[in-house]
XYZ file of C-alpha atoms in Angstrom:
105
model
C 4.412 -45.927 34.666
C 3.482 -43.216 32.132
C 5.185 -44.990 29.206
C 3.477 -48.272 30.125
C 0.063 -46.572 30.329
C 0.774 -44.839 27.032
C 1.652 -48.111 25.288
C -1.487 -49.787 26.661
C -3.604 -46.879 25.389
C -1.975 -46.957 21.934
C -2.479 -50.744 21.758
C -6.188 -50.379 22.502
C -5.909 -52.005 25.938
C -7.145 -49.022 27.968
C -10.845 -49.230 28.851
C -12.776 -47.061 26.340
C -15.201 -45.997 29.080
C -12.261 -44.403 30.887
C -10.048 -43.237 27.978
C -11.109 -42.225 24.478
C -9.409 -44.743 22.126
C -6.102 -43.329 20.896
C -6.943 -43.882 17.217
C -10.188 -41.932 17.613
C -8.326 -39.203 19.468
C -5.641 -38.961 16.743
C -8.320 -38.584 14.066
C -10.055 -35.878 16.103
C -6.779 -33.935 16.358
C -6.192 -34.427 12.602
C -9.569 -32.846 11.825
C -8.691 -29.905 14.081
C -5.278 -29.421 12.427
C -6.644 -29.776 8.882
C -9.304 -27.120 9.554
C -6.611 -24.673 10.649
C -4.293 -25.544 7.758
C -6.998 -25.324 5.066
C -6.364 -21.628 4.399
C -2.663 -21.692 5.290
C -0.168 -19.931 3.066
C 3.412 -21.181 2.569
C 4.654 -18.756 5.234
C 2.189 -20.023 7.874
C 3.607 -21.579 11.025
C 0.984 -23.421 13.047
C 2.315 -24.425 16.489
C 0.559 -26.748 18.918
C 1.832 -27.224 22.460
C 0.247 -30.104 24.284
C 0.652 -33.064 26.617
C 2.938 -36.040 26.040
C 0.087 -38.501 25.551
C -1.376 -36.395 22.743
C 1.988 -36.121 20.981
C 2.506 -39.880 21.332
C -0.921 -40.647 19.895
C -0.370 -38.469 16.828
C 3.158 -39.807 16.253
C 1.838 -43.366 16.341
C -1.407 -43.013 14.391
C -0.344 -40.329 11.893
C 3.233 -41.394 11.148
C 3.559 -44.997 12.473
C 6.304 -43.816 14.836
C 6.159 -46.011 17.959
C 6.581 -44.606 21.428
C 10.283 -43.993 22.068
C 11.769 -46.166 24.817
C 12.286 -43.037 26.921
C 8.702 -41.923 26.275
C 7.681 -38.514 25.023
C 9.953 -36.090 26.849
C 9.056 -32.755 28.430
C 8.323 -30.244 25.640
C 9.013 -32.981 23.059
C 7.169 -32.656 19.797
C 7.355 -32.853 16.042
C 7.033 -30.623 13.009
C 4.773 -31.559 10.132
C 4.333 -29.985 6.716
C 1.464 -31.259 4.546
C 2.567 -31.840 0.951
C 0.867 -33.292 -2.115
C 0.617 -37.022 -1.462
C 2.832 -37.074 1.636
C 3.869 -35.192 4.756
C 7.296 -33.889 5.679
C 7.919 -34.749 9.326
C 10.743 -33.740 11.650
C 11.078 -35.557 14.964
C 14.066 -35.630 17.317
C 16.450 -34.300 14.692
C 15.359 -36.679 11.943
C 13.653 -35.502 8.736
C 11.239 -37.960 7.112
C 8.686 -38.133 4.317
C 5.590 -40.039 5.411
C 2.482 -41.081 3.525
C -0.854 -39.877 4.817
C -2.872 -42.354 6.892
C -5.578 -44.058 4.800
C -8.253 -42.182 6.753
C -6.679 -38.727 6.173
C -8.880 -36.964 3.607
């Protein structure tokens, strides 16, 4: 139910008059995060707590991580550290280095 709706939204199959497209939403959240991180120092910890659909959208559009088969779990999330030329990402116990999306300025 929720995972199916989430996959349809990520695939662009949800009606845009009902749901903001997930790629547009992910970019909007990126702008918000970048504004807050602009003046961050190395000891800054910026924590966002949000809904599963928002986490799933950012995982997919920022890091190319598809929706897990069990969906985004309760209080599931990821850690991200912006670096020069890439991002360090931690999700479900796995550490990764990911390139920035082409639209990430």
